[in-house]
PDB file of C-alpha atoms and ligand atoms in Angstrom:
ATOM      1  CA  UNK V   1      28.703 -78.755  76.671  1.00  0.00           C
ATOM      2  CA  UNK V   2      31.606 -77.510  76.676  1.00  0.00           C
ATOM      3  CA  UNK V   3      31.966 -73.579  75.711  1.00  0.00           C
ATOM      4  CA  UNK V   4      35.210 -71.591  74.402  1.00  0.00           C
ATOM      5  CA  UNK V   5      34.678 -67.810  75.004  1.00  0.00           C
ATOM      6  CA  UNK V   6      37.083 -65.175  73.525  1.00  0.00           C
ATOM      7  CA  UNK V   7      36.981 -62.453  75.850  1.00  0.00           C
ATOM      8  CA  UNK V   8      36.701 -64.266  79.124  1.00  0.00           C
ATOM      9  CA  UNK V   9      36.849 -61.103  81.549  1.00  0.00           C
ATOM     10  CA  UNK V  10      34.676 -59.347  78.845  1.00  0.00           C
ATOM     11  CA  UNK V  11      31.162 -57.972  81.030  1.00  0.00           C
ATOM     12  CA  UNK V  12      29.220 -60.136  78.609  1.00  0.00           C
ATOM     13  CA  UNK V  13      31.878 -63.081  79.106  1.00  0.00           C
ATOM     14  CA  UNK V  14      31.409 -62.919  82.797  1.00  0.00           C
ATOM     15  CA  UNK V  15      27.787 -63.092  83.029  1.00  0.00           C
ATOM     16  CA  UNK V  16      27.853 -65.953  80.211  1.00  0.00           C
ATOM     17  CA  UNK V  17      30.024 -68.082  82.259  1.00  0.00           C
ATOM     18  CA  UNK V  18      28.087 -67.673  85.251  1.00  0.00           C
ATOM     19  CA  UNK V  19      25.214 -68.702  83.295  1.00  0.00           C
ATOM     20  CA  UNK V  20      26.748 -71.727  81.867  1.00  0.00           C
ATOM     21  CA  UNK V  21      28.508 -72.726  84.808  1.00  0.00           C
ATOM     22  CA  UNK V  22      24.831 -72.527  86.618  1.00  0.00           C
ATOM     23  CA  UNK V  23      23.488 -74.830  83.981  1.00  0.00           C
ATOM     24  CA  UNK V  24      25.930 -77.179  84.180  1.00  0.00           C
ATOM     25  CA  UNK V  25      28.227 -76.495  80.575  1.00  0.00           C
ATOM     26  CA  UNK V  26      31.595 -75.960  80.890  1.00  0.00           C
ATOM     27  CA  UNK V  27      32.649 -72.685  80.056  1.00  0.00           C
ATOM     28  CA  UNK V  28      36.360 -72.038  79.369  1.00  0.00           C
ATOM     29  CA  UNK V  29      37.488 -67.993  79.230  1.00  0.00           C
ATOM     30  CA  UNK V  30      40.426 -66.732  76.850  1.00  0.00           C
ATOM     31  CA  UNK V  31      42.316 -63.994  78.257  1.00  0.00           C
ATOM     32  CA  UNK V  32      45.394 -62.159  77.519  1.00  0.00           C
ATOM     33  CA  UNK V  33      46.039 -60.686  81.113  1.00  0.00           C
ATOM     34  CA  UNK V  34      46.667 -63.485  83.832  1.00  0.00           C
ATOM     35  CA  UNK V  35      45.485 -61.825  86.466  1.00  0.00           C
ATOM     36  CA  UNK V  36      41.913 -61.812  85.313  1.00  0.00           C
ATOM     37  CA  UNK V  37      42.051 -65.548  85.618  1.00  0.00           C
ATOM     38  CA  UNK V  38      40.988 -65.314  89.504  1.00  0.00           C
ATOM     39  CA  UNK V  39      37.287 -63.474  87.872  1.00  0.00           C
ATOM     40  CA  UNK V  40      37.034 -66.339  85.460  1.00  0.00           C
ATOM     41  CA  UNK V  41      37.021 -68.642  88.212  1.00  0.00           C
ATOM     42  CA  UNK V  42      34.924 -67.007  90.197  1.00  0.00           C
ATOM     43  CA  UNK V  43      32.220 -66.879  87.670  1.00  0.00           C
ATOM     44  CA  UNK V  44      32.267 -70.678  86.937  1.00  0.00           C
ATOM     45  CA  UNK V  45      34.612 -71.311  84.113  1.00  0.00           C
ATOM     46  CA  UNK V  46      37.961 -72.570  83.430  1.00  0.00           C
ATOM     47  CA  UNK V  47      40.691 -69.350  82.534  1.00  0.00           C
ATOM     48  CA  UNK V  48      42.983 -70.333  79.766  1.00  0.00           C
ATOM     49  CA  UNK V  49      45.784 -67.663  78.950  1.00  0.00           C
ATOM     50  CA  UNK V  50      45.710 -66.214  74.960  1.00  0.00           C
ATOM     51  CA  UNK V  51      46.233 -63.038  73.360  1.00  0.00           C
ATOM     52  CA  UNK V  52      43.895 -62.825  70.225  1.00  0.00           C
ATOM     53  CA  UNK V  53      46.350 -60.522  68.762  1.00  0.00           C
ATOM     54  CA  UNK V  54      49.420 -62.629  69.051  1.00  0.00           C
ATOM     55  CA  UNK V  55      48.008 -66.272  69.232  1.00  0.00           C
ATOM     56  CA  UNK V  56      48.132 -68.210  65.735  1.00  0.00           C
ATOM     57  CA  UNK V  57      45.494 -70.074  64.393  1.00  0.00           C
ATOM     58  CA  UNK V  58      47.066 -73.677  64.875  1.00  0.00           C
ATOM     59  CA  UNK V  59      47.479 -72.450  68.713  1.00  0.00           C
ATOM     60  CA  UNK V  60      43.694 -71.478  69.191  1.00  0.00           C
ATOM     61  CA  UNK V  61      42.677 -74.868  67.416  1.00  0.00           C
ATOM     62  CA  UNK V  62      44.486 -76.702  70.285  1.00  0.00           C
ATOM     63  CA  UNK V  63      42.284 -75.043  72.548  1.00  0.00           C
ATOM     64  CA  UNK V  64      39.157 -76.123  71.027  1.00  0.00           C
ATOM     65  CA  UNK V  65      40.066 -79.603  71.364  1.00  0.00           C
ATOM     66  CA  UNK V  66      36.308 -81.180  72.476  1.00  0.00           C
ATOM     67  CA  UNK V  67      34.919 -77.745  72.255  1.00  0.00           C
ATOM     68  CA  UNK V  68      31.039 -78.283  71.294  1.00  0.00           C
ATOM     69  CA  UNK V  69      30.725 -74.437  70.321  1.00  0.00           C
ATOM     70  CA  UNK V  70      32.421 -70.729  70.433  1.00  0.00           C
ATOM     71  CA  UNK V  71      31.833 -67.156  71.742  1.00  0.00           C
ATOM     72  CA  UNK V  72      33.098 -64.545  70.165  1.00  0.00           C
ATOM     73  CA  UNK V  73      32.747 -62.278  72.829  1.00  0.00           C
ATOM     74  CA  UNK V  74      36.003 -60.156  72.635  1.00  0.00           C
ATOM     75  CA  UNK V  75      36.323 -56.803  71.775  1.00  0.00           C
ATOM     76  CA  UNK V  76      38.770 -54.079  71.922  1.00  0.00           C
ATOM     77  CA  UNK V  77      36.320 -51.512  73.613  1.00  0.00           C
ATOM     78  CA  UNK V  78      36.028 -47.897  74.436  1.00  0.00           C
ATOM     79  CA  UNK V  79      39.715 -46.049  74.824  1.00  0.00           C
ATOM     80  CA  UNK V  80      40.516 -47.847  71.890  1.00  0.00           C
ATOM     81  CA  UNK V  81      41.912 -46.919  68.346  1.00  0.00           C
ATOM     82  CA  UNK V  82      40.990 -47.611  64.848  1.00  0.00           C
ATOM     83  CA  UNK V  83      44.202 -49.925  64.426  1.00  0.00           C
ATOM     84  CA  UNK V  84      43.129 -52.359  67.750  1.00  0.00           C
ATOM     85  CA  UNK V  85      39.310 -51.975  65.934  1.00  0.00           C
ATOM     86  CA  UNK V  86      41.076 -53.343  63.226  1.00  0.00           C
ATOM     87  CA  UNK V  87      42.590 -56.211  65.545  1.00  0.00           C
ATOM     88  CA  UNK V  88      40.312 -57.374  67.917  1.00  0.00           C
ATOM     89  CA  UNK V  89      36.981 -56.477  66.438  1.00  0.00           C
ATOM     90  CA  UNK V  90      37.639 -58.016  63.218  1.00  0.00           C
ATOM     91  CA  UNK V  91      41.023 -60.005  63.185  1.00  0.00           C
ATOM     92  CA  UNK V  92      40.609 -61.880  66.248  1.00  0.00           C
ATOM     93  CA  UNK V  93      36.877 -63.061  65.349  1.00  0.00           C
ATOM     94  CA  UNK V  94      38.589 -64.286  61.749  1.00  0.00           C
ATOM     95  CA  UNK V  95      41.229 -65.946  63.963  1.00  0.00           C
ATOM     96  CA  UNK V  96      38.666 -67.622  66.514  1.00  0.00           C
ATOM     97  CA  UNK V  97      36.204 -68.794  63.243  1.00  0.00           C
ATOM     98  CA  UNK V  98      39.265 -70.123  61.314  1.00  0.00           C
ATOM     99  CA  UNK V  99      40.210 -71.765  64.279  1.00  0.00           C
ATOM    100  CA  UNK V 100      37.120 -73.373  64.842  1.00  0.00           C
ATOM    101  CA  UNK V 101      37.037 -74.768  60.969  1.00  0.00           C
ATOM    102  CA  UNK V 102      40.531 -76.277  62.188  1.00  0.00           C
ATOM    103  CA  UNK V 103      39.328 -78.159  65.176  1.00  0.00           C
ATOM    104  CA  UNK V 104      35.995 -78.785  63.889  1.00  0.00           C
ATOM    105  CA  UNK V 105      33.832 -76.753  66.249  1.00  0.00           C
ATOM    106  CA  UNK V 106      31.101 -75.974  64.134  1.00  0.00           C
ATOM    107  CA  UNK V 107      28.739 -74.063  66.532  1.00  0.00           C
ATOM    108  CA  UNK V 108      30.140 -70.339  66.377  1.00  0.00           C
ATOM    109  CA  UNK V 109      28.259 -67.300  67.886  1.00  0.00           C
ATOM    110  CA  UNK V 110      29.404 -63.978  67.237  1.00  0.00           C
ATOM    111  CA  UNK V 111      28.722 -60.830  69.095  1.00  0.00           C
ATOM    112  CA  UNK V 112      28.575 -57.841  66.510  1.00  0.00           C
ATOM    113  CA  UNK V 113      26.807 -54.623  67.094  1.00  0.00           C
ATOM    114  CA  UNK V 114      23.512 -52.860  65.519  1.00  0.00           C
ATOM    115  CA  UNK V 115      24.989 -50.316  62.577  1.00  0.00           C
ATOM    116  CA  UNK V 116      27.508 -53.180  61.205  1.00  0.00           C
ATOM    117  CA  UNK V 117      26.027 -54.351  57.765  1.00  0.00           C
ATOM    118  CA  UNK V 118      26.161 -50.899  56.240  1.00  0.00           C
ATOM    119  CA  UNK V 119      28.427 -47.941  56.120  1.00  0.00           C
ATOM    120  CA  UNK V 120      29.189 -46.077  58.859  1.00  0.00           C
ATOM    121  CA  UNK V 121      26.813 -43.342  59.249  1.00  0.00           C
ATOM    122  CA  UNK V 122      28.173 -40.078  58.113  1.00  0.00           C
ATOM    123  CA  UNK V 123      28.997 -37.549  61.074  1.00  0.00           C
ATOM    124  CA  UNK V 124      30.524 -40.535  63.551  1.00  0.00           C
ATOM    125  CA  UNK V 125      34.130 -39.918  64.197  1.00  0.00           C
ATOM    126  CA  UNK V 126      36.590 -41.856  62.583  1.00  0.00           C
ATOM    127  CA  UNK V 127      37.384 -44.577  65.340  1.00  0.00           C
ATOM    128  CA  UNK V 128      33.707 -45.459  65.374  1.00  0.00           C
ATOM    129  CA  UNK V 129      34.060 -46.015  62.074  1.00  0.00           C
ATOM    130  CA  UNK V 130      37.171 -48.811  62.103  1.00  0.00           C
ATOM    131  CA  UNK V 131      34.565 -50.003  64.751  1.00  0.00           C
ATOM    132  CA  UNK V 132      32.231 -50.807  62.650  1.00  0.00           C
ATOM    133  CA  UNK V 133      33.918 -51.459  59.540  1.00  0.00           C
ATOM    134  CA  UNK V 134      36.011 -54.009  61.604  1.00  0.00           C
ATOM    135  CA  UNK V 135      32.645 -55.810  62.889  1.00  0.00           C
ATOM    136  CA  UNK V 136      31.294 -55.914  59.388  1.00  0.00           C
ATOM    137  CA  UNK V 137      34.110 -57.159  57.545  1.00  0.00           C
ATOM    138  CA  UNK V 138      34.429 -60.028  61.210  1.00  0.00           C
ATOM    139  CA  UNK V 139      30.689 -60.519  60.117  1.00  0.00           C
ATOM    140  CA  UNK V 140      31.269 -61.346  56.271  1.00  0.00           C
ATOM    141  CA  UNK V 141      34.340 -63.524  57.136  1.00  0.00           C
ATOM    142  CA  UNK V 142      31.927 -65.802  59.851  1.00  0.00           C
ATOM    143  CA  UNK V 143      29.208 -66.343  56.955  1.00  0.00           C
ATOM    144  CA  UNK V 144      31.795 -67.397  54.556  1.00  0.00           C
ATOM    145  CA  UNK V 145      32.786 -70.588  56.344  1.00  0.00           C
ATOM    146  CA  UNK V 146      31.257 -73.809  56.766  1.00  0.00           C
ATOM    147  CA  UNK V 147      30.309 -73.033  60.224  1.00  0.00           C
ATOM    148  CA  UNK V 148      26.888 -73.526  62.170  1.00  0.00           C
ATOM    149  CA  UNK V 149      27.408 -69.559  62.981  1.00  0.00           C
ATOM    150  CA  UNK V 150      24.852 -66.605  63.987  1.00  0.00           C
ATOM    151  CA  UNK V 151      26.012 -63.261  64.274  1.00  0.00           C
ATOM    152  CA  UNK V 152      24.169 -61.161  67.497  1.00  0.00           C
ATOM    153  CA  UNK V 153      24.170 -57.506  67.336  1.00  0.00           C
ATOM    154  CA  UNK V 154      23.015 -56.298  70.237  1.00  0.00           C
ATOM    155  CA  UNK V 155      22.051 -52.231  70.780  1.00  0.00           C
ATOM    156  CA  UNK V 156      23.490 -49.973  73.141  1.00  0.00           C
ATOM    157  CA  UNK V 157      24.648 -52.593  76.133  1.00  0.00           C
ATOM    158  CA  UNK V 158      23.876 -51.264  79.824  1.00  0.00           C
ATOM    159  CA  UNK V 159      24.506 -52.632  82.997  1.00  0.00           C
ATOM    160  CA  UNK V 160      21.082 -52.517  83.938  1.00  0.00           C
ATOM    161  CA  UNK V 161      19.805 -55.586  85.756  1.00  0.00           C
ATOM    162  CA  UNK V 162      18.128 -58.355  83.376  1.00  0.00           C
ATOM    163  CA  UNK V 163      15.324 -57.362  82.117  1.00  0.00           C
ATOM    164  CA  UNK V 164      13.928 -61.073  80.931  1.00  0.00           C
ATOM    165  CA  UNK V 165      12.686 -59.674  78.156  1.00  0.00           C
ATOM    166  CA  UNK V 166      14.041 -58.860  74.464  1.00  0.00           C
ATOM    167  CA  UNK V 167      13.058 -57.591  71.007  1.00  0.00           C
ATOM    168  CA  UNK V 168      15.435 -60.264  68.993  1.00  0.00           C
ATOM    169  CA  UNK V 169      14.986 -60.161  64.919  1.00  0.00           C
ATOM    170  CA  UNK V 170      16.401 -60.057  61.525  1.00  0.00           C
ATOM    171  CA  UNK V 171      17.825 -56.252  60.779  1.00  0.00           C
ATOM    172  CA  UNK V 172      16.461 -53.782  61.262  1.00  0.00           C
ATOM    173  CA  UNK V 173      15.323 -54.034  64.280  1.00  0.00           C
ATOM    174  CA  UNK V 174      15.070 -50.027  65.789  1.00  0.00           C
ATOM    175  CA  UNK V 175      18.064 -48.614  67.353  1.00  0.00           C
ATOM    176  CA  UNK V 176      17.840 -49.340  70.941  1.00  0.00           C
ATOM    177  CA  UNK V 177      19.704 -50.323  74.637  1.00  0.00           C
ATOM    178  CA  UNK V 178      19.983 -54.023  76.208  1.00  0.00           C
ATOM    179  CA  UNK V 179      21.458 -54.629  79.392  1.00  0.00           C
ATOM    180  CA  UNK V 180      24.387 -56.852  78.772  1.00  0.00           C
ATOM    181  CA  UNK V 181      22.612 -59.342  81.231  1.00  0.00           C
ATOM    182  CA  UNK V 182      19.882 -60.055  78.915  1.00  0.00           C
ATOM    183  CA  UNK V 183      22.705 -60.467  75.935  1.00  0.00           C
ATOM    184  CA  UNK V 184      24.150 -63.102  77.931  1.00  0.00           C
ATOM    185  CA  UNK V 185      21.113 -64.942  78.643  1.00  0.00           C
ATOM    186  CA  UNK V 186      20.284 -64.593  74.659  1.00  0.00           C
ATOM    187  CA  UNK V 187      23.426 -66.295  73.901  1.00  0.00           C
ATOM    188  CA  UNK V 188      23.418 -68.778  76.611  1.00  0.00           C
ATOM    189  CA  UNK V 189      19.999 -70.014  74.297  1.00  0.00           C
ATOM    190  CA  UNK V 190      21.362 -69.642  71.186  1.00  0.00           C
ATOM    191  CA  UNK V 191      23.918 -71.942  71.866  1.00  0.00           C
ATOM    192  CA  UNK V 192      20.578 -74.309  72.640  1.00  0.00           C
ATOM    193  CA  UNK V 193      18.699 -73.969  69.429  1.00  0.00           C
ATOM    194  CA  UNK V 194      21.010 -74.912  66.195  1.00  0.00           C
ATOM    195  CA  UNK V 195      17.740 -74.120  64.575  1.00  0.00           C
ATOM    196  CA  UNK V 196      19.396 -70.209  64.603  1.00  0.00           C
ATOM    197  CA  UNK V 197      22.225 -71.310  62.437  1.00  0.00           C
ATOM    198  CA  UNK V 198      22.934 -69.152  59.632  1.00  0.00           C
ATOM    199  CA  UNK V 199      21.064 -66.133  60.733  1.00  0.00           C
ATOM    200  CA  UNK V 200      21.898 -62.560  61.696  1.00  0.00           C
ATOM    201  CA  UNK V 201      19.824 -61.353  64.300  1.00  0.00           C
ATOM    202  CA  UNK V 202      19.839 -58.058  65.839  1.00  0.00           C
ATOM    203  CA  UNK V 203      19.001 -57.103  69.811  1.00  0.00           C
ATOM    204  CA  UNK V 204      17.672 -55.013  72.122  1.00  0.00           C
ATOM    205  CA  UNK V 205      14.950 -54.543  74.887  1.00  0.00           C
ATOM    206  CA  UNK V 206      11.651 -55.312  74.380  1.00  0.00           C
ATOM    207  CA  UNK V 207       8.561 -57.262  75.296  1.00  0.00           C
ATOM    208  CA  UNK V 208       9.289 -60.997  74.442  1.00  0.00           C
ATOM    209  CA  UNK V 209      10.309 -63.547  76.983  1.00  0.00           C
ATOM    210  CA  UNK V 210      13.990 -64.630  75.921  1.00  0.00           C
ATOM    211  CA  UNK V 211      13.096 -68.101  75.615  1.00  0.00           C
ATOM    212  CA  UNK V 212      10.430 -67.877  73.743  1.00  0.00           C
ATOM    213  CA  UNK V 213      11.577 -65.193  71.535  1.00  0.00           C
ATOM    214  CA  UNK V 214      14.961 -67.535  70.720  1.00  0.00           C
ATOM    215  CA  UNK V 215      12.447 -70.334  70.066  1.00  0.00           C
ATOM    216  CA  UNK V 216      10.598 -68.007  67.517  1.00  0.00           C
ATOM    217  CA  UNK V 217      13.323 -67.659  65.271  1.00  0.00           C
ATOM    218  CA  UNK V 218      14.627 -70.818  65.157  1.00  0.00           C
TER     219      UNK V 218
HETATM  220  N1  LIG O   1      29.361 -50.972  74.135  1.00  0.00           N
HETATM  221  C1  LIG O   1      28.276 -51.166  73.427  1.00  0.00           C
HETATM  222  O1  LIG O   1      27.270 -50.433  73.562  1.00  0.00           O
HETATM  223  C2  LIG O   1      28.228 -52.302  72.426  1.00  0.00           C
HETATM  224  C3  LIG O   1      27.096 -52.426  71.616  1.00  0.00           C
HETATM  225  C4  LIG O   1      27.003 -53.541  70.773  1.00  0.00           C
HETATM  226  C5  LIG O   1      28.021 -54.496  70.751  1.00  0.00           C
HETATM  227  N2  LIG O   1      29.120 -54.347  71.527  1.00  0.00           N
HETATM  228  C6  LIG O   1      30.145 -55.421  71.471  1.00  0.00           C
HETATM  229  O2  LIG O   1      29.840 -56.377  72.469  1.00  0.00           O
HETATM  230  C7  LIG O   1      31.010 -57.149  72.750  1.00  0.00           C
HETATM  231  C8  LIG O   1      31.146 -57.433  74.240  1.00  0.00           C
HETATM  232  O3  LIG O   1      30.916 -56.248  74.983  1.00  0.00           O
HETATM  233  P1  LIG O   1      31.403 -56.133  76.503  1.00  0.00           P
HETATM  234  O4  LIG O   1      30.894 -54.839  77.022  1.00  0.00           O
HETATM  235  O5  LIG O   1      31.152 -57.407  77.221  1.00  0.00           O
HETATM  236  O6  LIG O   1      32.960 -55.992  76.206  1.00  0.00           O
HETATM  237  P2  LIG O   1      34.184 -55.741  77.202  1.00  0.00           P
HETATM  238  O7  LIG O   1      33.741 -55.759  78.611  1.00  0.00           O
HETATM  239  O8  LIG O   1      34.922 -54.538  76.677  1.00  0.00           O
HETATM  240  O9  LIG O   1      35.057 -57.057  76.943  1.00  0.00           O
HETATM  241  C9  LIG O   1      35.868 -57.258  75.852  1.00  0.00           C
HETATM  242  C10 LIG O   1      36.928 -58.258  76.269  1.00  0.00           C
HETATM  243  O10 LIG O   1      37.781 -58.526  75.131  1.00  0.00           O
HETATM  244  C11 LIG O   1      39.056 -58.738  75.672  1.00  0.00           C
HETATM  245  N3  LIG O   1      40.147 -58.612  74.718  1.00  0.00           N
HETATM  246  C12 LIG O   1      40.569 -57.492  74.106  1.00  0.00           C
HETATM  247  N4  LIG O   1      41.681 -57.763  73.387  1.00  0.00           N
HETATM  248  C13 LIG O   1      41.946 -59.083  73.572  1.00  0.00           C
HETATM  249  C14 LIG O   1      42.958 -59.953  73.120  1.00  0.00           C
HETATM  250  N5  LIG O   1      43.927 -59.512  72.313  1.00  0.00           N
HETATM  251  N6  LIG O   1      42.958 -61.245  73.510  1.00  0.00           N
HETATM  252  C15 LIG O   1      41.985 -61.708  74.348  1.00  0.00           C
HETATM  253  N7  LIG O   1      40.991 -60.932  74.824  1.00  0.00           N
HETATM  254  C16 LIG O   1      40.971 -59.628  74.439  1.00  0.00           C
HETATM  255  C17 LIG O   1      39.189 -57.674  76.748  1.00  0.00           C
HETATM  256  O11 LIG O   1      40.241 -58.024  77.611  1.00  0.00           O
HETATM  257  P3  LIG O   1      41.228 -56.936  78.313  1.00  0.00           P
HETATM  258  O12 LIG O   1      40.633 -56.666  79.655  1.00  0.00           O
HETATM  259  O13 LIG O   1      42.524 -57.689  78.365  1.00  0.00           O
HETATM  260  O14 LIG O   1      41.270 -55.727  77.404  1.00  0.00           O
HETATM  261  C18 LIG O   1      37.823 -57.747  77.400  1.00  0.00           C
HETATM  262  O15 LIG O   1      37.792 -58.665  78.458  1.00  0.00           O
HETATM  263  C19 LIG O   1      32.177 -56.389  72.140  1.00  0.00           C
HETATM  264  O16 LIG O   1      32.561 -57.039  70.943  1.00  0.00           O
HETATM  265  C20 LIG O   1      31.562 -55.034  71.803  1.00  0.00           C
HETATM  266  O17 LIG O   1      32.173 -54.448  70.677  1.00  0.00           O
HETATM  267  C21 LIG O   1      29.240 -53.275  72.366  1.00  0.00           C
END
């Protein structure tokens, strides 16, 4: 299967290409900065060159050609303002989903984040806010397409080894961390069980084999 991931250098990205690449899909990485392409490689997957910001639709579509599903796994992380929130977070998911529509990819998985769905909590400073006011609004744009989508929002991501094991359920599930190993392993079975279509499912650690606790939900 062949597997478009926005984000391709992303720490998620990485670990989902390796993943693929070890199960024998095809991943491909979009990047905006060539000289990640080298990384891409070395994880397994084929780099392809595109800003999310300054790519149009039509020019995304192309790269889906024979695409069997997408990752939204960009994002325009920490450092970052409210305005690149704004156009990562949420425009470049609404770019990737319309471009899927376009080329007919219908499988689409999105990686949100636990707190989009609801207001930001009072208190949070105002670029966490545009955070997750842009992942909410890139949330109700996925469900209003005629795609085979489900939206992932994981907890707290770590770097922590894989655990193996996950706590993976319709909100709310309690705030909590996930090493970004175990979100990549989650995805890689999503992308094996259409049965998740059309469901938003949030993520962190916990006791459940990830197999069997994708297969539960499905
Ligand atoms: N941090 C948390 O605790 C947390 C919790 C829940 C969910 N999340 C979400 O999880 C997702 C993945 O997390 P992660 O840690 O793997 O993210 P990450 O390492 O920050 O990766 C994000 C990737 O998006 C890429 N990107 C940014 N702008 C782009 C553009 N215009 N065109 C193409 N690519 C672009 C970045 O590339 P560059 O190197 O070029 O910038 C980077 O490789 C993000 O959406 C994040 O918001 C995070």
């Amino acid at each position: 299967m062949r597997v478009v991931i926005a984000g391709g250098h992303g720490k998620i990205a990485l670990l989902l290409e390796h993943l693929l690449a070890g199960r024998g899909d095809q991943a491909v990485g979009l990047i905006r900065n060539p000289a990640q392409a080298a990384d891409v490689r070395q994880a397994g997957a084929e780099a392809v060159v595109c800003d999310l910001e300054a790519a149009s639709a039509g020019d995304v579509a192309a790269l889906l050609s024979g695409a069997a599903a997408v990752v939204f796994a960009a994002g325009a992380g920490p450092g970052s303002g409210a305005a690149r929130k704004d156009s990562v977070d949420r425009g470049a998911s609404v770019l990737m989903a319309g471009a899927a529509e376009r080329a007919g990819v219908r499988r689409f998985v999105q990686i949100s984040s636990m707190g989009a769905g609801q207001p930001p909590r009072p208190g949070r400073d105002e670029v966490w806010a545009a955070y997750i006011t842009a992942k909410t609004a890139a949330e109700d744009d996925l469900r209003s397409r005629d795609l085979d989508w489900t939206i992932l929002r994981p907890g707290h991501l770590t770097d922590a080894p894989a655990a193996g094991r996950i706590r993976l359920a319709a909100p709310p599930v309690p705030a909590g961390s996930v090493p970004r190993a175990d979100v990549a392993a989650v995805i890689a079975a999503l992308l094996d069980e259409p049965g998740t279509r059309h469901q938003t499912l949030e993520l962190t650690g916990g006791d459940s084999p990830i197999a069997a606790a994708v297969r539960s939900i499905s």
